[in-house]
Amino acid sequence: FLSYAREDQARIAPLAAALTAAGFDVWWDRRLAGGAEFSKETEEQLNKARVILVAWSRAACESMWVADEATVGRNKGSLVPIVLDGADPR
């Protein structure tokens, strides 16, 4: 599961592509089908994810969605944080 702030999508797309090319099954919101229930689908994917990679940035630090997804990862013991721009996620 790849969590990021919408403002960082252009920086996250190459990461998602590289992980996919390396053989990982990467779920991120670009995989949502039209008409999908965003919250329900996201929750399902978070629950079944083996790893929750959170891309922290200044924008991500302001996102309650990213914070919530990071909390799920921390609680599951599957959180892998990365920092994009020197942000301090605290």
mmCIF file of N, CA, C and O in Angstrom:
data_model
loop_
_atom_site.group_PDB
_atom_site.id
_atom_site.type_symbol
_atom_site.label_atom_id
_atom_site.label_comp_id
_atom_site.label_asym_id
_atom_site.label_seq_id
_atom_site.Cartn_x
_atom_site.Cartn_y
_atom_site.Cartn_z
ATOM 1 N N PHE A 1 0.856 -1.163 0.000
ATOM 2 C CA PHE A 1 0.000 0.000 0.000
ATOM 3 C C PHE A 1 0.899 1.222 0.000
ATOM 4 O O PHE A 1 1.811 1.335 0.819
ATOM 5 N N LEU A 2 0.677 2.135 -0.916
ATOM 6 C CA LEU A 2 1.481 3.340 -1.042
ATOM 7 C C LEU A 2 0.640 4.549 -0.651
ATOM 8 O O LEU A 2 -0.365 4.850 -1.286
ATOM 9 N N SER A 3 1.037 5.211 0.435
ATOM 10 C CA SER A 3 0.325 6.375 0.948
ATOM 11 C C SER A 3 1.138 7.627 0.664
ATOM 12 O O SER A 3 2.354 7.644 0.899
ATOM 13 N N TYR A 4 0.467 8.668 0.194
ATOM 14 C CA TYR A 4 1.149 9.912 -0.177
ATOM 15 C C TYR A 4 0.118 11.029 -0.264
ATOM 16 O O TYR A 4 -1.082 10.767 -0.322
ATOM 17 N N ALA A 5 0.603 12.255 -0.300
ATOM 18 C CA ALA A 5 -0.285 13.401 -0.498
ATOM 19 C C ALA A 5 -0.519 13.595 -1.994
ATOM 20 O O ALA A 5 0.402 13.429 -2.803
ATOM 21 N N ARG A 6 -1.730 13.928 -2.346
ATOM 22 C CA ARG A 6 -2.092 14.124 -3.762
ATOM 23 C C ARG A 6 -1.125 15.077 -4.479
ATOM 24 O O ARG A 6 -0.777 14.868 -5.629
ATOM 25 N N GLU A 7 -0.646 16.081 -3.764
ATOM 26 C CA GLU A 7 0.277 17.049 -4.370
ATOM 27 C C GLU A 7 1.596 16.409 -4.799
ATOM 28 O O GLU A 7 2.319 16.966 -5.620
ATOM 29 N N ASP A 8 1.906 15.247 -4.268
ATOM 30 C CA ASP A 8 3.161 14.555 -4.567
ATOM 31 C C ASP A 8 3.015 13.472 -5.623
ATOM 32 O O ASP A 8 3.952 12.714 -5.876
ATOM 33 N N GLN A 9 1.884 13.397 -6.259
ATOM 34 C CA GLN A 9 1.617 12.315 -7.209
ATOM 35 C C GLN A 9 2.688 12.198 -8.295
ATOM 36 O O GLN A 9 3.108 11.088 -8.626
ATOM 37 N N ALA A 10 3.147 13.303 -8.830
ATOM 38 C CA ALA A 10 4.157 13.249 -9.898
ATOM 39 C C ALA A 10 5.459 12.626 -9.399
ATOM 40 O O ALA A 10 6.162 11.950 -10.157
ATOM 41 N N ARG A 11 5.784 12.823 -8.127
ATOM 42 C CA ARG A 11 7.004 12.220 -7.570
ATOM 43 C C ARG A 11 6.787 10.772 -7.171
ATOM 44 O O ARG A 11 7.728 9.987 -7.134
ATOM 45 N N ILE A 12 5.562 10.401 -6.867
ATOM 46 C CA ILE A 12 5.250 9.052 -6.420
ATOM 47 C C ILE A 12 5.074 8.083 -7.584
ATOM 48 O O ILE A 12 5.396 6.902 -7.470
ATOM 49 N N ALA A 13 4.589 8.559 -8.714
ATOM 50 C CA ALA A 13 4.343 7.678 -9.860
ATOM 51 C C ALA A 13 5.596 6.887 -10.267
ATOM 52 O O ALA A 13 5.499 5.670 -10.478
ATOM 53 N N PRO A 14 6.786 7.510 -10.367
ATOM 54 C CA PRO A 14 7.971 6.712 -10.714
ATOM 55 C C PRO A 14 8.325 5.670 -9.649
ATOM 56 O O PRO A 14 8.796 4.580 -9.975
ATOM 57 N N LEU A 15 8.085 5.983 -8.385
ATOM 58 C CA LEU A 15 8.335 5.024 -7.314
ATOM 59 C C LEU A 15 7.393 3.828 -7.450
ATOM 60 O O LEU A 15 7.821 2.671 -7.370
ATOM 61 N N ALA A 16 6.125 4.095 -7.673
ATOM 62 C CA ALA A 16 5.156 3.013 -7.860
ATOM 63 C C ALA A 16 5.538 2.150 -9.062
ATOM 64 O O ALA A 16 5.479 0.914 -8.990
ATOM 65 N N ALA A 17 5.951 2.783 -10.134
ATOM 66 C CA ALA A 17 6.361 2.043 -11.338
ATOM 67 C C ALA A 17 7.601 1.194 -11.071
ATOM 68 O O ALA A 17 7.678 0.042 -11.511
ATOM 69 N N ALA A 18 8.565 1.733 -10.351
ATOM 70 C CA ALA A 18 9.792 0.988 -10.049
ATOM 71 C C ALA A 18 9.501 -0.211 -9.148
ATOM 72 O O ALA A 18 10.049 -1.301 -9.363
ATOM 73 N N LEU A 19 8.645 -0.017 -8.147
ATOM 74 C CA LEU A 19 8.289 -1.128 -7.265
ATOM 75 C C LEU A 19 7.548 -2.218 -8.032
ATOM 76 O O LEU A 19 7.796 -3.416 -7.837
ATOM 77 N N THR A 20 6.661 -1.809 -8.920
ATOM 78 C CA THR A 20 5.924 -2.761 -9.747
ATOM 79 C C THR A 20 6.884 -3.522 -10.657
ATOM 80 O O THR A 20 6.804 -4.746 -10.779
ATOM 81 N N ALA A 21 7.811 -2.795 -11.281
ATOM 82 C CA ALA A 21 8.796 -3.427 -12.166
ATOM 83 C C ALA A 21 9.684 -4.411 -11.409
ATOM 84 O O ALA A 21 10.159 -5.399 -11.981
ATOM 85 N N ALA A 22 9.887 -4.158 -10.117
ATOM 86 C CA ALA A 22 10.696 -5.051 -9.282
ATOM 87 C C ALA A 22 9.898 -6.267 -8.808
ATOM 88 O O ALA A 22 10.429 -7.116 -8.092
ATOM 89 N N GLY A 23 8.630 -6.338 -9.187
ATOM 90 C CA GLY A 23 7.822 -7.512 -8.872
ATOM 91 C C GLY A 23 6.874 -7.359 -7.698
ATOM 92 O O GLY A 23 6.216 -8.324 -7.303
ATOM 93 N N PHE A 24 6.778 -6.158 -7.140
ATOM 94 C CA PHE A 24 5.864 -5.938 -6.026
ATOM 95 C C PHE A 24 4.478 -5.578 -6.543
ATOM 96 O O PHE A 24 4.337 -4.894 -7.549
ATOM 97 N N ASP A 25 3.457 -6.042 -5.843
ATOM 98 C CA ASP A 25 2.077 -5.680 -6.156
ATOM 99 C C ASP A 25 1.784 -4.407 -5.372
ATOM 100 O O ASP A 25 1.586 -4.458 -4.162
ATOM 101 N N VAL A 26 1.778 -3.286 -6.047
ATOM 102 C CA VAL A 26 1.638 -1.985 -5.393
ATOM 103 C C VAL A 26 0.210 -1.483 -5.564
ATOM 104 O O VAL A 26 -0.286 -1.362 -6.684
ATOM 105 N N TRP A 27 -0.436 -1.188 -4.440
ATOM 106 C CA TRP A 27 -1.751 -0.561 -4.505
ATOM 107 C C TRP A 27 -1.593 0.896 -4.081
ATOM 108 O O TRP A 27 -0.998 1.199 -3.055
ATOM 109 N N TRP A 28 -2.103 1.774 -4.899
ATOM 110 C CA TRP A 28 -2.190 3.190 -4.555
ATOM 111 C C TRP A 28 -3.455 3.704 -5.197
ATOM 112 O O TRP A 28 -4.081 3.018 -6.001
ATOM 113 N N ASP A 29 -3.872 4.893 -4.828
ATOM 114 C CA ASP A 29 -5.206 5.353 -5.242
ATOM 115 C C ASP A 29 -5.368 5.509 -6.747
ATOM 116 O O ASP A 29 -6.483 5.600 -7.229
ATOM 117 N N ARG A 30 -4.308 5.477 -7.515
ATOM 118 C CA ARG A 30 -4.428 5.523 -8.973
ATOM 119 C C ARG A 30 -5.060 4.237 -9.490
ATOM 120 O O ARG A 30 -5.495 4.175 -10.619
ATOM 121 N N ARG A 31 -5.104 3.211 -8.652
ATOM 122 C CA ARG A 31 -5.709 1.931 -9.050
ATOM 123 C C ARG A 31 -7.198 1.867 -8.735
ATOM 124 O O ARG A 31 -7.839 0.867 -9.040
ATOM 125 N N LEU A 32 -7.738 2.906 -8.143
ATOM 126 C CA LEU A 32 -9.179 2.922 -7.865
ATOM 127 C C LEU A 32 -9.954 2.957 -9.174
ATOM 128 O O LEU A 32 -9.673 3.778 -10.042
ATOM 129 N N ALA A 33 -10.916 2.087 -9.297
ATOM 130 C CA ALA A 33 -11.755 2.073 -10.492
ATOM 131 C C ALA A 33 -12.794 3.177 -10.389
ATOM 132 O O ALA A 33 -13.214 3.553 -9.291
ATOM 133 N N GLY A 34 -13.213 3.683 -11.530
ATOM 134 C CA GLY A 34 -14.255 4.706 -11.544
ATOM 135 C C GLY A 34 -15.495 4.209 -10.832
ATOM 136 O O GLY A 34 -15.904 3.070 -11.005
ATOM 137 N N GLY A 35 -16.052 5.029 -9.983
ATOM 138 C CA GLY A 35 -17.243 4.669 -9.244
ATOM 139 C C GLY A 35 -16.975 3.879 -7.973
ATOM 140 O O GLY A 35 -17.903 3.548 -7.255
ATOM 141 N N ALA A 36 -15.711 3.568 -7.713
ATOM 142 C CA ALA A 36 -15.380 2.821 -6.491
ATOM 143 C C ALA A 36 -15.635 3.694 -5.268
ATOM 144 O O ALA A 36 -15.496 4.908 -5.323
ATOM 145 N N GLU A 37 -16.015 3.053 -4.191
ATOM 146 C CA GLU A 37 -16.181 3.764 -2.923
ATOM 147 C C GLU A 37 -14.806 3.968 -2.336
ATOM 148 O O GLU A 37 -14.188 3.029 -1.838
ATOM 149 N N PHE A 38 -14.321 5.199 -2.389
ATOM 150 C CA PHE A 38 -12.935 5.505 -2.015
ATOM 151 C C PHE A 38 -12.591 5.001 -0.621
ATOM 152 O O PHE A 38 -11.622 4.270 -0.439
ATOM 153 N N SER A 39 -13.360 5.364 0.380
ATOM 154 C CA SER A 39 -13.044 5.000 1.761
ATOM 155 C C SER A 39 -13.079 3.495 1.970
ATOM 156 O O SER A 39 -12.192 2.925 2.613
ATOM 157 N N LYS A 40 -14.089 2.840 1.435
ATOM 158 C CA LYS A 40 -14.227 1.395 1.607
ATOM 159 C C LYS A 40 -13.090 0.652 0.929
ATOM 160 O O LYS A 40 -12.475 -0.235 1.522
ATOM 161 N N GLU A 41 -12.793 0.990 -0.296
ATOM 162 C CA GLU A 41 -11.714 0.333 -1.045
ATOM 163 C C GLU A 41 -10.368 0.574 -0.376
ATOM 164 O O GLU A 41 -9.563 -0.346 -0.236
ATOM 165 N N THR A 42 -10.131 1.801 0.060
ATOM 166 C CA THR A 42 -8.868 2.125 0.725
ATOM 167 C C THR A 42 -8.721 1.315 2.011
ATOM 168 O O THR A 42 -7.654 0.744 2.275
ATOM 169 N N GLU A 43 -9.766 1.240 2.794
ATOM 170 C CA GLU A 43 -9.714 0.479 4.042
ATOM 171 C C GLU A 43 -9.441 -1.003 3.778
ATOM 172 O O GLU A 43 -8.632 -1.632 4.466
ATOM 173 N N GLU A 44 -10.094 -1.561 2.777
ATOM 174 C CA GLU A 44 -9.869 -2.966 2.427
ATOM 175 C C GLU A 44 -8.410 -3.200 2.043
ATOM 176 O O GLU A 44 -7.796 -4.179 2.466
ATOM 177 N N GLN A 45 -7.872 -2.305 1.229
ATOM 178 C CA GLN A 45 -6.487 -2.457 0.785
ATOM 179 C C GLN A 45 -5.500 -2.282 1.947
ATOM 180 O O GLN A 45 -4.497 -2.991 2.019
ATOM 181 N N LEU A 46 -5.772 -1.334 2.824
ATOM 182 C CA LEU A 46 -4.922 -1.152 4.006
ATOM 183 C C LEU A 46 -4.917 -2.412 4.865
ATOM 184 O O LEU A 46 -3.863 -2.851 5.337
ATOM 185 N N ASN A 47 -6.088 -2.994 5.065
ATOM 186 C CA ASN A 47 -6.200 -4.170 5.921
ATOM 187 C C ASN A 47 -5.470 -5.381 5.353
ATOM 188 O O ASN A 47 -4.944 -6.193 6.109
ATOM 189 N N LYS A 48 -5.426 -5.506 4.041
ATOM 190 C CA LYS A 48 -4.763 -6.680 3.474
ATOM 191 C C LYS A 48 -3.311 -6.420 3.045
ATOM 192 O O LYS A 48 -2.610 -7.357 2.693
ATOM 193 N N ALA A 49 -2.853 -5.192 3.150
ATOM 194 C CA ALA A 49 -1.474 -4.865 2.754
ATOM 195 C C ALA A 49 -0.464 -5.494 3.704
ATOM 196 O O ALA A 49 -0.636 -5.463 4.918
ATOM 197 N N ARG A 50 0.596 -6.041 3.146
ATOM 198 C CA ARG A 50 1.686 -6.573 3.972
ATOM 199 C C ARG A 50 2.637 -5.457 4.382
ATOM 200 O O ARG A 50 3.272 -5.539 5.424
ATOM 201 N N VAL A 51 2.726 -4.419 3.554
ATOM 202 C CA VAL A 51 3.577 -3.260 3.831
ATOM 203 C C VAL A 51 2.779 -2.003 3.515
ATOM 204 O O VAL A 51 2.097 -1.942 2.496
ATOM 205 N N ILE A 52 2.880 -1.014 4.395
ATOM 206 C CA ILE A 52 2.274 0.292 4.140
ATOM 207 C C ILE A 52 3.423 1.292 4.058
ATOM 208 O O ILE A 52 4.025 1.646 5.066
ATOM 209 N N LEU A 53 3.768 1.666 2.837
ATOM 210 C CA LEU A 53 4.848 2.602 2.583
ATOM 211 C C LEU A 53 4.252 4.007 2.572
ATOM 212 O O LEU A 53 3.376 4.293 1.767
ATOM 213 N N VAL A 54 4.707 4.850 3.483
ATOM 214 C CA VAL A 54 4.187 6.211 3.589
ATOM 215 C C VAL A 54 5.263 7.181 3.123
ATOM 216 O O VAL A 54 6.369 7.212 3.669
ATOM 217 N N ALA A 55 4.933 7.940 2.094
ATOM 218 C CA ALA A 55 5.848 8.941 1.541
ATOM 219 C C ALA A 55 5.552 10.284 2.198
ATOM 220 O O ALA A 55 4.583 10.955 1.861
ATOM 221 N N TRP A 56 6.389 10.637 3.175
ATOM 222 C CA TRP A 56 6.191 11.893 3.900
ATOM 223 C C TRP A 56 6.771 13.060 3.113
ATOM 224 O O TRP A 56 7.851 12.969 2.545
ATOM 225 N N SER A 57 6.032 14.121 3.095
ATOM 226 C CA SER A 57 6.442 15.392 2.501
ATOM 227 C C SER A 57 5.773 16.485 3.327
ATOM 228 O O SER A 57 4.968 16.186 4.215
ATOM 229 N N ARG A 58 6.069 17.716 3.021
ATOM 230 C CA ARG A 58 5.383 18.797 3.734
ATOM 231 C C ARG A 58 3.869 18.683 3.541
ATOM 232 O O ARG A 58 3.096 18.839 4.483
ATOM 233 N N ALA A 59 3.448 18.375 2.313
ATOM 234 C CA ALA A 59 2.011 18.219 2.041
ATOM 235 C C ALA A 59 1.440 17.007 2.770
ATOM 236 O O ALA A 59 0.341 17.066 3.317
ATOM 237 N N ALA A 60 2.180 15.907 2.807
ATOM 238 C CA ALA A 60 1.693 14.695 3.481
ATOM 239 C C ALA A 60 1.534 14.926 4.977
ATOM 240 O O ALA A 60 0.620 14.381 5.597
ATOM 241 N N CYS A 61 2.406 15.739 5.550
ATOM 242 C CA CYS A 61 2.312 16.029 6.986
ATOM 243 C C CYS A 61 1.029 16.782 7.327
ATOM 244 O O CYS A 61 0.586 16.763 8.474
ATOM 245 N N GLU A 62 0.427 17.422 6.343
ATOM 246 C CA GLU A 62 -0.816 18.163 6.542
ATOM 247 C C GLU A 62 -2.052 17.336 6.223
ATOM 248 O O GLU A 62 -3.176 17.798 6.417
ATOM 249 N N SER A 63 -1.859 16.120 5.738
ATOM 250 C CA SER A 63 -2.978 15.288 5.292
ATOM 251 C C SER A 63 -3.438 14.340 6.393
ATOM 252 O O SER A 63 -2.678 13.491 6.854
ATOM 253 N N MET A 64 -4.709 14.452 6.772
ATOM 254 C CA MET A 64 -5.241 13.528 7.770
ATOM 255 C C MET A 64 -5.314 12.113 7.204
ATOM 256 O O MET A 64 -5.189 11.144 7.939
ATOM 257 N N TRP A 65 -5.497 11.980 5.886
ATOM 258 C CA TRP A 65 -5.551 10.658 5.260
ATOM 259 C C TRP A 65 -4.214 9.951 5.388
ATOM 260 O O TRP A 65 -4.152 8.781 5.760
ATOM 261 N N VAL A 66 -3.135 10.663 5.090
ATOM 262 C CA VAL A 66 -1.802 10.068 5.192
ATOM 263 C C VAL A 66 -1.509 9.694 6.644
ATOM 264 O O VAL A 66 -1.004 8.610 6.926
ATOM 265 N N ALA A 67 -1.846 10.581 7.562
ATOM 266 C CA ALA A 67 -1.621 10.300 8.984
ATOM 267 C C ALA A 67 -2.396 9.055 9.418
ATOM 268 O O ALA A 67 -1.858 8.198 10.142
ATOM 269 N N ASP A 68 -3.638 8.941 8.985
ATOM 270 C CA ASP A 68 -4.450 7.774 9.344
ATOM 271 C C ASP A 68 -3.858 6.494 8.761
ATOM 272 O O ASP A 68 -3.808 5.456 9.434
ATOM 273 N N GLU A 69 -3.411 6.552 7.512
ATOM 274 C CA GLU A 69 -2.825 5.370 6.875
ATOM 275 C C GLU A 69 -1.515 4.985 7.552
ATOM 276 O O GLU A 69 -1.236 3.791 7.751
ATOM 277 N N ALA A 70 -0.725 5.970 7.962
ATOM 278 C CA ALA A 70 0.512 5.690 8.695
ATOM 279 C C ALA A 70 0.204 5.038 10.036
ATOM 280 O O ALA A 70 0.903 4.115 10.468
ATOM 281 N N THR A 71 -0.845 5.477 10.692
ATOM 282 C CA THR A 71 -1.243 4.890 11.973
ATOM 283 C C THR A 71 -1.620 3.425 11.801
ATOM 284 O O THR A 71 -1.233 2.576 12.612
ATOM 285 N N VAL A 72 -2.354 3.116 10.752
ATOM 286 C CA VAL A 72 -2.705 1.718 10.479
ATOM 287 C C VAL A 72 -1.432 0.897 10.292
ATOM 288 O O VAL A 72 -1.285 -0.182 10.864
ATOM 289 N N GLY A 73 -0.500 1.423 9.506
ATOM 290 C CA GLY A 73 0.762 0.714 9.288
ATOM 291 C C GLY A 73 1.538 0.507 10.570
ATOM 292 O O GLY A 73 2.077 -0.580 10.819
ATOM 293 N N ARG A 74 1.597 1.530 11.393
ATOM 294 C CA ARG A 74 2.309 1.419 12.676
ATOM 295 C C ARG A 74 1.634 0.381 13.564
ATOM 296 O O ARG A 74 2.298 -0.478 14.152
ATOM 297 N N ASN A 75 0.311 0.414 13.643
ATOM 298 C CA ASN A 75 -0.421 -0.528 14.477
ATOM 299 C C ASN A 75 -0.272 -1.972 14.001
ATOM 300 O O ASN A 75 -0.274 -2.895 14.808
ATOM 301 N N LYS A 76 -0.169 -2.158 12.684
ATOM 302 C CA LYS A 76 -0.002 -3.498 12.121
ATOM 303 C C LYS A 76 1.458 -3.955 12.160
ATOM 304 O O LYS A 76 1.739 -5.113 11.891
ATOM 305 N N GLY A 77 2.385 -3.031 12.428
ATOM 306 C CA GLY A 77 3.804 -3.366 12.386
ATOM 307 C C GLY A 77 4.331 -3.477 10.974
ATOM 308 O O GLY A 77 5.334 -4.141 10.724
ATOM 309 N N SER A 78 3.658 -2.794 10.034
ATOM 310 C CA SER A 78 4.043 -2.894 8.626
ATOM 311 C C SER A 78 4.393 -1.537 8.004
ATOM 312 O O SER A 78 4.466 -1.417 6.785
ATOM 313 N N LEU A 79 4.621 -0.541 8.834
ATOM 314 C CA LEU A 79 4.912 0.811 8.346
ATOM 315 C C LEU A 79 6.338 0.915 7.829
ATOM 316 O O LEU A 79 7.286 0.535 8.512
ATOM 317 N N VAL A 80 6.473 1.442 6.604
ATOM 318 C CA VAL A 80 7.773 1.763 6.027
ATOM 319 C C VAL A 80 7.703 3.227 5.599
ATOM 320 O O VAL A 80 7.118 3.549 4.571
ATOM 321 N N PRO A 81 8.279 4.134 6.403
ATOM 322 C CA PRO A 81 8.218 5.557 6.048
ATOM 323 C C PRO A 81 9.409 5.971 5.183
ATOM 324 O O PRO A 81 10.525 5.469 5.370
ATOM 325 N N ILE A 82 9.149 6.857 4.246
ATOM 326 C CA ILE A 82 10.214 7.514 3.489
ATOM 327 C C ILE A 82 9.932 9.011 3.534
ATOM 328 O O ILE A 82 8.797 9.426 3.737
ATOM 329 N N VAL A 83 10.965 9.815 3.353
ATOM 330 C CA VAL A 83 10.812 11.267 3.378
ATOM 331 C C VAL A 83 11.196 11.810 2.006
ATOM 332 O O VAL A 83 12.273 11.514 1.491
ATOM 333 N N LEU A 84 10.317 12.611 1.421
ATOM 334 C CA LEU A 84 10.539 13.139 0.073
ATOM 335 C C LEU A 84 11.272 14.478 0.057
ATOM 336 O O LEU A 84 12.031 14.745 -0.841
ATOM 337 N N ASP A 85 11.003 15.327 1.031
ATOM 338 C CA ASP A 85 11.529 16.693 0.938
ATOM 339 C C ASP A 85 12.071 17.230 2.261
ATOM 340 O O ASP A 85 12.038 18.424 2.505
ATOM 341 N N GLY A 86 12.527 16.345 3.112
ATOM 342 C CA GLY A 86 13.058 16.774 4.393
ATOM 343 C C GLY A 86 12.005 17.064 5.430
ATOM 344 O O GLY A 86 12.328 17.578 6.515
ATOM 345 N N ALA A 87 10.757 16.737 5.144
ATOM 346 C CA ALA A 87 9.665 16.985 6.094
ATOM 347 C C ALA A 87 9.890 16.190 7.363
ATOM 348 O O ALA A 87 10.498 15.131 7.363
ATOM 349 N N ASP A 88 9.375 16.706 8.469
ATOM 350 C CA ASP A 88 9.459 16.038 9.764
ATOM 351 C C ASP A 88 8.057 15.590 10.155
ATOM 352 O O ASP A 88 7.275 16.388 10.673
ATOM 353 N N PRO A 89 7.712 14.317 9.931
ATOM 354 C CA PRO A 89 6.326 13.860 10.162
ATOM 355 C C PRO A 89 5.897 13.794 11.615
ATOM 356 O O PRO A 89 4.717 13.713 11.899
ATOM 357 N N ARG A 90 6.804 13.805 12.544
ATOM 358 C CA ARG A 90 6.517 13.729 13.991
ATOM 359 C C ARG A 90 5.383 12.823 14.267
ATOM 360 O O ARG A 90 4.314 12.930 14.496
#
